mmCIF file of C-alpha atoms and ligand atoms in Angstrom:
data_model
loop_
_atom_site.group_PDB
_atom_site.id
_atom_site.type_symbol
_atom_site.label_atom_id
_atom_site.label_comp_id
_atom_site.label_asym_id
_atom_site.label_seq_id
_atom_site.Cartn_x
_atom_site.Cartn_y
_atom_site.Cartn_z
ATOM 1 C CA MET A 1438 0.011 0.006 0.003
ATOM 2 C CA ARG A 1439 1.004 3.578 -0.489
ATOM 3 C CA THR A 1440 0.622 5.332 2.830
ATOM 4 C CA LEU A 1441 0.842 8.945 3.914
ATOM 5 C CA VAL A 1442 1.572 9.734 7.546
ATOM 6 C CA THR A 1443 0.961 13.374 8.585
ATOM 7 C CA GLY A 1444 3.136 14.135 11.617
ATOM 8 C CA GLY A 1445 5.271 11.140 10.752
ATOM 9 C CA ALA A 1446 8.370 12.630 12.356
ATOM 10 C CA GLY A 1447 6.624 12.988 15.651
ATOM 11 C CA TYR A 1448 6.650 10.709 18.683
ATOM 12 C CA ILE A 1449 3.782 8.313 17.790
ATOM 13 C CA GLY A 1450 3.933 9.089 14.023
ATOM 14 C CA SER A 1451 7.584 7.895 13.670
ATOM 15 C CA HIS A 1452 6.815 4.602 15.450
ATOM 16 C CA LEU A 1453 3.954 4.093 13.050
ATOM 17 C CA VAL A 1454 6.261 4.860 10.082
ATOM 18 C CA ASP A 1455 8.725 2.218 11.419
ATOM 19 C CA ARG A 1456 5.942 -0.362 11.482
ATOM 20 C CA LEU A 1457 4.655 0.535 8.012
ATOM 21 C CA VAL A 1458 8.148 0.293 6.562
ATOM 22 C CA HIS A 1459 8.653 -3.047 8.336
ATOM 23 C CA LEU A 1460 5.401 -4.261 6.804
ATOM 24 C CA ASN A 1461 6.780 -3.273 3.377
ATOM 25 C CA HIS A 1462 4.301 -0.464 2.697
ATOM 26 C CA GLU A 1463 5.347 2.621 0.752
ATOM 27 C CA VAL A 1464 5.555 5.567 3.196
ATOM 28 C CA THR A 1465 5.444 9.320 2.665
ATOM 29 C CA VAL A 1466 5.747 11.600 5.663
ATOM 30 C CA ILE A 1467 4.616 15.193 5.857
ATOM 31 C CA ASP A 1468 5.876 17.036 8.973
ATOM 32 C CA ASP A 1469 6.729 20.688 9.670
ATOM 33 C CA LEU A 1470 9.215 19.558 12.329
ATOM 34 C CA SER A 1471 7.635 21.878 14.894
ATOM 35 C CA THR A 1472 7.639 19.194 17.574
ATOM 36 C CA GLY A 1473 8.716 16.283 15.303
ATOM 37 C CA ASN A 1474 12.326 15.543 14.740
ATOM 38 C CA LEU A 1475 14.213 13.949 11.858
ATOM 39 C CA THR A 1476 16.288 11.866 14.223
ATOM 40 C CA ASN A 1477 13.043 9.988 14.966
ATOM 41 C CA LEU A 1478 13.192 8.753 11.352
ATOM 42 C CA GLN A 1479 16.911 7.988 11.261
ATOM 43 C CA ALA A 1480 16.502 4.218 10.921
ATOM 44 C CA VAL A 1481 14.133 4.383 7.970
ATOM 45 C CA HIS A 1482 14.963 7.635 6.265
ATOM 46 C CA SER A 1483 16.302 5.963 3.091
ATOM 47 C CA ASP A 1484 13.094 3.833 2.868
ATOM 48 C CA ILE A 1485 10.599 6.695 2.931
ATOM 49 C CA ARG A 1486 9.775 9.945 1.250
ATOM 50 C CA PHE A 1487 10.010 12.912 3.633
ATOM 51 C CA VAL A 1488 8.254 16.230 2.861
ATOM 52 C CA GLU A 1489 8.961 19.077 5.210
ATOM 53 C CA ALA A 1490 5.735 21.084 5.092
ATOM 54 C CA THR A 1491 2.816 22.138 7.158
ATOM 55 C CA ILE A 1492 -0.607 20.568 6.768
ATOM 56 C CA LEU A 1493 -1.881 24.183 6.587
ATOM 57 C CA ASP A 1494 -0.597 24.093 2.958
ATOM 58 C CA ALA A 1495 -3.680 22.672 1.308
ATOM 59 C CA ASP A 1496 -2.086 22.270 -2.068
ATOM 60 C CA ILE A 1497 0.793 20.127 -0.802
ATOM 61 C CA VAL A 1498 -1.626 18.147 1.343
ATOM 62 C CA GLU A 1499 -3.927 17.515 -1.581
ATOM 63 C CA THR A 1500 -1.041 16.264 -3.844
ATOM 64 C CA LEU A 1501 0.345 13.937 -1.218
ATOM 65 C CA VAL A 1502 -3.098 12.488 -0.325
ATOM 66 C CA GLY A 1503 -3.695 11.881 -4.043
ATOM 67 C CA ASP A 1504 -0.539 9.813 -4.135
ATOM 68 C CA ALA A 1505 -1.591 7.538 -1.189
ATOM 69 C CA ASP A 1506 -4.026 4.728 -0.669
ATOM 70 C CA VAL A 1507 -4.331 5.177 3.122
ATOM 71 C CA VAL A 1508 -3.805 8.412 5.045
ATOM 72 C CA PHE A 1509 -2.828 8.380 8.724
ATOM 73 C CA HIS A 1510 -3.554 11.825 10.075
ATOM 74 C CA LEU A 1511 -1.388 12.335 13.185
ATOM 75 C CA ALA A 1512 -0.064 15.866 12.622
ATOM 76 C CA ALA A 1513 -1.368 18.077 15.460
ATOM 77 C CA ALA A 1514 -0.385 20.520 18.094
ATOM 78 C CA VAL A 1515 -0.309 18.266 21.168
ATOM 79 C CA GLY A 1516 0.572 18.455 24.862
ATOM 80 C CA VAL A 1517 -1.321 20.455 27.428
ATOM 81 C CA GLY A 1518 1.708 22.843 27.851
ATOM 82 C CA HIS A 1519 1.743 23.767 24.187
ATOM 83 C CA ILE A 1520 -2.072 24.139 23.954
ATOM 84 C CA ILE A 1521 -2.029 26.602 26.889
ATOM 85 C CA GLU A 1522 1.017 28.484 25.759
ATOM 86 C CA GLN A 1523 -0.097 28.780 22.100
ATOM 87 C CA PRO A 1524 -3.851 28.365 21.960
ATOM 88 C CA LEU A 1525 -4.269 30.117 18.652
ATOM 89 C CA ARG A 1526 -1.698 28.206 16.709
ATOM 90 C CA SER A 1527 -2.939 24.926 18.234
ATOM 91 C CA LEU A 1528 -6.518 25.590 17.205
ATOM 92 C CA VAL A 1529 -5.593 26.596 13.701
ATOM 93 C CA ILE A 1530 -3.500 23.484 13.084
ATOM 94 C CA ASN A 1531 -5.912 21.130 14.780
ATOM 95 C CA THR A 1532 -8.929 22.399 12.896
ATOM 96 C CA LYS A 1533 -7.838 24.004 9.543
ATOM 97 C CA GLY A 1534 -4.949 21.521 9.093
ATOM 98 C CA ALA A 1535 -7.179 18.560 9.769
ATOM 99 C CA GLU A 1536 -9.836 19.955 7.483
ATOM 100 C CA ASN A 1537 -7.260 20.081 4.632
ATOM 101 C CA VAL A 1538 -6.406 16.427 5.204
ATOM 102 C CA ILE A 1539 -10.001 15.293 5.472
ATOM 103 C CA THR A 1540 -11.178 17.270 2.474
ATOM 104 C CA ALA A 1541 -8.292 15.834 0.357
ATOM 105 C CA CYS A 1542 -9.286 12.327 1.384
ATOM 106 C CA VAL A 1543 -12.842 13.013 0.340
ATOM 107 C CA LYS A 1544 -11.760 14.502 -3.036
ATOM 108 C CA HIS A 1545 -9.470 11.537 -3.865
ATOM 109 C CA ASP A 1546 -11.567 8.863 -2.211
ATOM 110 C CA ARG A 1547 -8.774 7.770 0.165
ATOM 111 C CA LYS A 1548 -9.086 5.845 3.328
ATOM 112 C CA LEU A 1549 -8.495 8.051 6.421
ATOM 113 C CA LEU A 1550 -7.352 7.132 9.849
ATOM 114 C CA LEU A 1551 -7.991 10.112 12.145
ATOM 115 C CA ALA A 1552 -5.860 10.170 15.267
ATOM 116 C CA SER A 1553 -7.902 11.761 18.083
ATOM 117 C CA THR A 1554 -7.552 11.871 21.800
ATOM 118 C CA SER A 1555 -8.937 10.774 25.159
ATOM 119 C CA GLU A 1556 -9.046 14.507 25.925
ATOM 120 C CA ILE A 1557 -12.329 14.375 23.941
ATOM 121 C CA TYR A 1558 -14.060 13.087 27.091
ATOM 122 C CA GLY A 1559 -12.933 16.148 29.053
ATOM 123 C CA LYS A 1560 -13.511 15.961 32.763
ATOM 124 C CA THR A 1561 -16.394 13.460 32.853
ATOM 125 C CA ALA A 1562 -16.681 11.436 36.022
ATOM 126 C CA LYS A 1563 -18.034 8.388 34.273
ATOM 127 C CA MET A 1564 -15.445 5.601 34.185
ATOM 128 C CA PRO A 1565 -14.498 3.797 32.142
ATOM 129 C CA MET A 1566 -14.872 6.191 29.206
ATOM 130 C CA SER A 1567 -16.809 4.581 26.321
ATOM 131 C CA GLU A 1568 -16.697 5.857 22.761
ATOM 132 C CA ASP A 1569 -20.286 7.020 22.647
ATOM 133 C CA ASP A 1570 -20.274 8.690 26.099
ATOM 134 C CA ASP A 1571 -21.147 12.304 26.756
ATOM 135 C CA ARG A 1572 -18.311 14.816 26.660
ATOM 136 C CA VAL A 1573 -17.905 17.087 29.723
ATOM 137 C CA LEU A 1574 -15.919 20.225 29.175
ATOM 138 C CA GLY A 1575 -15.256 23.460 31.103
ATOM 139 C CA SER A 1576 -15.604 27.043 29.945
ATOM 140 C CA THR A 1577 -14.141 28.369 26.671
ATOM 141 C CA THR A 1578 -12.049 30.746 28.777
ATOM 142 C CA ILE A 1579 -9.933 27.756 29.849
ATOM 143 C CA ALA A 1580 -7.489 27.190 27.025
ATOM 144 C CA ARG A 1581 -7.103 23.516 27.680
ATOM 145 C CA TRP A 1582 -10.549 22.581 26.418
ATOM 146 C CA GLY A 1583 -9.810 24.098 23.040
ATOM 147 C CA TYR A 1584 -7.815 21.004 22.203
ATOM 148 C CA SER A 1585 -10.692 18.682 22.997
ATOM 149 C CA THR A 1586 -13.016 20.962 21.030
ATOM 150 C CA ALA A 1587 -10.770 21.110 17.979
ATOM 151 C CA LYS A 1588 -10.358 17.386 17.927
ATOM 152 C CA ALA A 1589 -14.117 16.939 18.272
ATOM 153 C CA ILE A 1590 -14.649 19.173 15.302
ATOM 154 C CA ASP A 1591 -12.353 16.865 13.315
ATOM 155 C CA GLU A 1592 -14.194 13.863 14.427
ATOM 156 C CA HIS A 1593 -17.519 15.447 13.503
ATOM 157 C CA LEU A 1594 -16.195 16.415 10.088
ATOM 158 C CA ALA A 1595 -14.893 12.903 9.395
ATOM 159 C CA LEU A 1596 -18.096 11.298 10.619
ATOM 160 C CA ALA A 1597 -20.188 13.652 8.557
ATOM 161 C CA HIS A 1598 -18.171 12.924 5.383
ATOM 162 C CA ALA A 1599 -18.485 9.193 6.170
ATOM 163 C CA GLU A 1600 -22.235 9.568 5.656
ATOM 164 C CA HIS A 1601 -21.421 10.641 2.116
ATOM 165 C CA GLY A 1602 -18.951 7.824 1.453
ATOM 166 C CA LEU A 1603 -15.673 8.727 3.085
ATOM 167 C CA ARG A 1604 -13.911 5.523 4.266
ATOM 168 C CA MET A 1605 -12.500 6.433 7.680
ATOM 169 C CA SER A 1606 -11.909 5.281 11.240
ATOM 170 C CA ILE A 1607 -10.987 7.225 14.375
ATOM 171 C CA VAL A 1608 -8.703 6.271 17.285
ATOM 172 C CA ARG A 1609 -8.669 8.078 20.609
ATOM 173 C CA TYR A 1610 -5.283 7.751 22.277
ATOM 174 C CA PHE A 1611 -4.879 7.295 26.023
ATOM 175 C CA ASN A 1612 -1.577 8.705 27.394
ATOM 176 C CA SER A 1613 0.942 7.029 25.089
ATOM 177 C CA TYR A 1614 4.529 6.752 26.264
ATOM 178 C CA GLY A 1615 7.725 5.151 25.081
ATOM 179 C CA PRO A 1616 11.010 5.825 23.361
ATOM 180 C CA ARG A 1617 11.264 9.214 21.513
ATOM 181 C CA LEU A 1618 9.155 11.017 24.008
ATOM 182 C CA ASP A 1619 10.674 14.422 24.193
ATOM 183 C CA PRO A 1620 10.199 16.600 27.329
ATOM 184 C CA ARG A 1621 10.407 19.606 25.016
ATOM 185 C CA GLY A 1622 8.012 18.167 22.436
ATOM 186 C CA TYR A 1623 4.863 16.392 23.316
ATOM 187 C CA GLY A 1624 5.900 16.926 26.942
ATOM 188 C CA SER A 1625 3.991 14.347 28.916
ATOM 189 C CA VAL A 1626 4.308 13.355 32.438
ATOM 190 C CA VAL A 1627 6.407 10.243 31.757
ATOM 191 C CA ALA A 1628 9.033 12.193 29.746
ATOM 192 C CA ASN A 1629 9.226 14.987 32.331
ATOM 193 C CA LEU A 1630 9.512 12.728 35.354
ATOM 194 C CA MET A 1631 11.990 10.347 33.650
ATOM 195 C CA ARG A 1632 14.237 13.209 32.612
ATOM 196 C CA GLN A 1633 14.046 14.751 36.070
ATOM 197 C CA ALA A 1634 14.864 11.440 37.772
ATOM 198 C CA ILE A 1635 17.854 10.766 35.574
ATOM 199 C CA ASP A 1636 19.187 14.225 36.118
ATOM 200 C CA ASN A 1637 18.634 13.895 39.866
ATOM 201 C CA GLU A 1638 16.302 16.835 39.869
ATOM 202 C CA PRO A 1639 13.097 16.960 41.929
ATOM 203 C CA LEU A 1640 10.188 15.194 40.216
ATOM 204 C CA THR A 1641 7.437 17.803 39.835
ATOM 205 C CA VAL A 1642 4.112 16.265 40.623
ATOM 206 C CA HIS A 1643 1.174 18.665 39.970
ATOM 207 C CA GLY A 1644 -1.243 18.904 42.839
ATOM 208 C CA ASP A 1645 -1.293 16.055 45.338
ATOM 209 C CA GLY A 1646 -0.620 13.498 42.594
ATOM 210 C CA SER A 1647 -3.849 11.580 43.114
ATOM 211 C CA GLN A 1648 -4.983 12.210 39.611
ATOM 212 C CA THR A 1649 -4.799 9.101 37.425
ATOM 213 C CA ARG A 1650 -4.050 8.141 33.796
ATOM 214 C CA CYS A 1651 -3.847 4.891 31.900
ATOM 215 C CA PHE A 1652 -0.421 4.760 30.390
ATOM 216 C CA THR A 1653 -0.207 3.060 27.025
ATOM 217 C CA TYR A 1654 3.056 1.758 25.642
ATOM 218 C CA VAL A 1655 3.712 3.144 22.087
ATOM 219 C CA ASP A 1656 3.892 -0.262 20.455
ATOM 220 C CA ASP A 1657 0.326 -0.779 21.631
ATOM 221 C CA THR A 1658 -0.678 2.683 20.442
ATOM 222 C CA VAL A 1659 0.653 1.906 16.957
ATOM 223 C CA GLU A 1660 -0.884 -1.608 16.886
ATOM 224 C CA GLY A 1661 -4.353 -0.150 17.667
ATOM 225 C CA THR A 1662 -3.858 2.457 15.065
ATOM 226 C CA LEU A 1663 -2.932 0.020 12.351
ATOM 227 C CA ARG A 1664 -5.845 -2.297 13.103
ATOM 228 C CA ALA A 1665 -8.343 0.503 13.138
ATOM 229 C CA ALA A 1666 -7.066 1.712 9.780
ATOM 230 C CA LEU A 1667 -6.586 -1.598 7.953
ATOM 231 C CA ASP A 1668 -9.251 -3.925 9.433
ATOM 232 C CA LEU A 1669 -12.439 -3.443 7.430
ATOM 233 C CA ARG A 1670 -14.431 -4.307 10.506
ATOM 234 C CA GLY A 1671 -13.256 -1.029 11.961
ATOM 235 C CA GLU A 1672 -14.531 1.166 9.170
ATOM 236 C CA GLY A 1673 -16.756 4.044 10.154
ATOM 237 C CA LYS A 1674 -16.073 3.515 13.869
ATOM 238 C CA ILE A 1675 -14.357 5.284 16.768
ATOM 239 C CA PHE A 1676 -12.039 3.272 19.054
ATOM 240 C CA ASN A 1677 -10.370 3.938 22.414
ATOM 241 C CA VAL A 1678 -6.764 2.924 22.017
ATOM 242 C CA GLY A 1679 -5.415 2.494 25.516
ATOM 243 C CA ASN A 1680 -4.321 0.243 28.337
ATOM 244 C CA ASP A 1681 -7.026 0.130 31.014
ATOM 245 C CA HIS A 1682 -4.703 -0.142 34.042
ATOM 246 C CA GLU A 1683 -5.117 3.002 36.119
ATOM 247 C CA THR A 1684 -2.093 4.654 37.729
ATOM 248 C CA SER A 1685 -1.923 7.742 39.912
ATOM 249 C CA ILE A 1686 0.824 10.322 39.109
ATOM 250 C CA ILE A 1687 2.367 10.052 42.524
ATOM 251 C CA ASP A 1688 2.720 6.245 41.978
ATOM 252 C CA LEU A 1689 4.210 6.849 38.605
ATOM 253 C CA ALA A 1690 6.771 9.265 40.163
ATOM 254 C CA THR A 1691 7.838 6.732 42.879
ATOM 255 C CA THR A 1692 8.039 3.974 40.342
ATOM 256 C CA ILE A 1693 10.289 6.068 38.126
ATOM 257 C CA ILE A 1694 12.504 7.015 41.021
ATOM 258 C CA ALA A 1695 12.908 3.384 42.064
ATOM 259 C CA MET A 1696 13.515 2.199 38.493
ATOM 260 C CA THR A 1697 16.188 4.781 37.687
ATOM 261 C CA GLY A 1698 17.898 4.504 41.103
ATOM 262 C CA SER A 1699 17.581 8.246 41.302
ATOM 263 C CA SER A 1700 18.374 10.305 44.378
ATOM 264 C CA SER A 1701 15.581 12.654 43.521
ATOM 265 C CA ALA A 1702 12.626 13.374 45.694
ATOM 266 C CA VAL A 1703 9.016 14.267 44.724
ATOM 267 C CA GLN A 1704 8.212 17.924 44.715
ATOM 268 C CA HIS A 1705 4.541 18.853 44.695
ATOM 269 C CA ILE A 1706 3.781 22.003 42.762
ATOM 270 C CA SER A 1707 0.365 23.521 42.423
ATOM 271 C CA TYR A 1708 -1.462 23.590 39.102
ATOM 272 C CA GLU A 1709 -1.486 27.394 39.402
ATOM 273 C CA GLN A 1710 2.302 27.482 39.763
ATOM 274 C CA ARG A 1711 2.745 25.370 36.632
ATOM 275 C CA PHE A 1712 -0.122 26.530 34.389
ATOM 276 C CA GLY A 1713 -1.328 29.851 35.849
ATOM 277 C CA LYS A 1714 -4.727 30.733 37.130
ATOM 278 C CA GLY A 1715 -7.906 28.967 35.930
ATOM 279 C CA PHE A 1716 -6.347 25.580 34.907
ATOM 280 C CA GLU A 1717 -8.538 22.492 35.014
ATOM 281 C CA ASP A 1718 -7.155 18.977 35.044
ATOM 282 C CA THR A 1719 -8.787 15.700 34.319
ATOM 283 C CA LYS A 1720 -8.947 13.843 37.597
ATOM 284 C CA ARG A 1721 -9.278 10.321 36.207
ATOM 285 C CA ARG A 1722 -9.086 8.859 32.740
ATOM 286 C CA ILE A 1723 -9.718 5.224 32.011
ATOM 287 C CA PRO A 1724 -10.707 3.748 28.610
ATOM 288 C CA ASP A 1725 -13.501 1.327 27.995
ATOM 289 C CA VAL A 1726 -11.519 -1.142 25.811
ATOM 290 C CA GLN A 1727 -14.375 -3.399 24.915
ATOM 291 C CA ARG A 1728 -15.082 -2.223 21.397
ATOM 292 C CA ALA A 1729 -11.439 -2.401 20.318
ATOM 293 C CA ARG A 1730 -11.354 -5.936 21.745
ATOM 294 C CA ASP A 1731 -14.649 -7.065 20.100
ATOM 295 C CA VAL A 1732 -14.127 -5.415 16.662
ATOM 296 C CA LEU A 1733 -10.345 -5.352 16.229
ATOM 297 C CA ASP A 1734 -9.208 -8.179 18.564
ATOM 298 C CA PHE A 1735 -6.955 -5.432 20.029
ATOM 299 C CA ASN A 1736 -5.596 -5.382 23.479
ATOM 300 C CA ALA A 1737 -3.019 -2.944 24.728
ATOM 301 C CA GLY A 1738 -1.081 -5.483 26.738
ATOM 302 C CA VAL A 1739 2.340 -4.019 27.646
ATOM 303 C CA ALA A 1740 2.472 -3.526 31.390
ATOM 304 C CA LEU A 1741 3.656 -0.104 32.732
ATOM 305 C CA GLN A 1742 6.784 -1.552 34.466
ATOM 306 C CA ASP A 1743 7.812 -3.264 31.200
ATOM 307 C CA GLY A 1744 7.095 -0.202 29.003
ATOM 308 C CA LEU A 1745 8.926 2.120 31.465
ATOM 309 C CA GLN A 1746 11.976 -0.243 31.375
ATOM 310 C CA ARG A 1747 12.066 -0.157 27.594
ATOM 311 C CA THR A 1748 11.675 3.636 27.612
ATOM 312 C CA LEU A 1749 14.474 3.994 30.156
ATOM 313 C CA ALA A 1750 16.774 1.707 28.135
ATOM 314 C CA TRP A 1751 16.206 3.912 25.073
ATOM 315 C CA TRP A 1752 16.776 7.066 27.122
ATOM 316 C CA ARG A 1753 20.034 5.832 28.480
ATOM 317 C CA ALA A 1754 21.254 4.731 25.110
ATOM 318 C CA THR A 1755 20.517 8.022 23.413
ATOM 319 C CA HIS A 1756 21.155 10.663 26.127
ATOM 320 C CA ARG A 1757 24.779 10.207 26.942
HETATM 321 N N1 UDP B 2289 1.933 16.091 35.396
HETATM 322 C C1 UDP B 2289 2.719 16.220 36.559
HETATM 323 N N2 UDP B 2289 4.041 16.569 36.367
HETATM 324 C C2 UDP B 2289 4.589 16.801 35.166
HETATM 325 C C3 UDP B 2289 3.799 16.722 33.993
HETATM 326 C C4 UDP B 2289 2.458 16.341 34.181
HETATM 327 O O1 UDP B 2289 2.218 15.969 37.659
HETATM 328 O O2 UDP B 2289 5.848 17.124 35.114
HETATM 329 C C5 UDP B 2289 0.553 15.658 35.541
HETATM 330 C C6 UDP B 2289 -0.477 16.569 34.836
HETATM 331 O O3 UDP B 2289 -0.863 17.617 35.547
HETATM 332 C C7 UDP B 2289 -1.587 15.566 34.582
HETATM 333 C C8 UDP B 2289 -0.928 14.230 34.363
HETATM 334 O O4 UDP B 2289 0.436 14.384 34.908
HETATM 335 O O5 UDP B 2289 -2.416 15.428 35.707
HETATM 336 C C9 UDP B 2289 -0.762 13.862 32.933
HETATM 337 O O6 UDP B 2289 -0.164 14.899 32.232
HETATM 338 P P1 UDP B 2289 0.228 14.894 30.692
HETATM 339 O O7 UDP B 2289 0.584 16.229 30.308
HETATM 340 O O8 UDP B 2289 1.246 13.832 30.512
HETATM 341 O O9 UDP B 2289 -1.020 14.355 29.923
HETATM 342 P P2 UDP B 2289 -2.611 14.738 29.977
HETATM 343 O O10 UDP B 2289 -2.898 15.726 30.997
HETATM 344 O O11 UDP B 2289 -2.929 15.172 28.650
HETATM 345 O O12 UDP B 2289 -3.250 13.442 30.321
#
């Protein structure tokens, strides 16, 4: 197959590219290298076509989509920190950029895999989160919810076009982690805490650390993405792609300290200190994984300890 991966130099995108190359598919990547990095594609760069461009360039997007059979749309402004620091840029990329990709898929009749997010569910208290659940969001004056809203527009757009024949499926990622996480890029608590532990700096836990996430190893994230895109049973559907084991941030911090043998301690910092006034966090986040199991035979099975060990091994090998 000829595949196009938008955001293919990014953290999840580059792992997906590795898998597609390994499976002998043709791969083109479009990435503006804003948070992506060419070193992520080092191992495969001679096997792929790389185009440095933004998905805001509708002409380039249309040409590249026309050259592909399947389009994996992963390019996005991600990470709570980025969304809050650059709300305008994030909104434009995550709506206008996605619209360019979706519209081109419609025009050329190409299969679309839309990468979405568990942030879609917002701060709902209903656990686990099922794909058809209500979304619960805060005020528009809180920048964080703009990410959820933008991704929801993309989902609506893809679903609406599907009624007119677009072949597509949607995946909602739950806190992916693994090699190539960049504390300066996607950010993420795993990357931040691991870097702090290795550098023997205090591990910054926001609030009391009782908030939970379900951490999903990147190989599982990629496997769920591939299945949703390529298994015909997944067509037209939305899937949670995540491990359903719940971990509090304070437990994550102590696990990372123990695993790295760090002399660091945990340092609690308030949300206000980190993000300024009026920040809202998601207290718990657990995926309902039944649909992905039933339809795609997919299970995100890598345990946190195992995934963290693999991430740490990569970190030590690359950060000398
Ligand atoms: N977090 C933390 N310390 C950090 C980075 C994040 O305590 O250095 C917390 C953050 O406030 C949130 C959780 O870890 O409650 C997950 O944050 P992340 O940005 O990784 O993902 P998301 O909030 O999108 O789930």
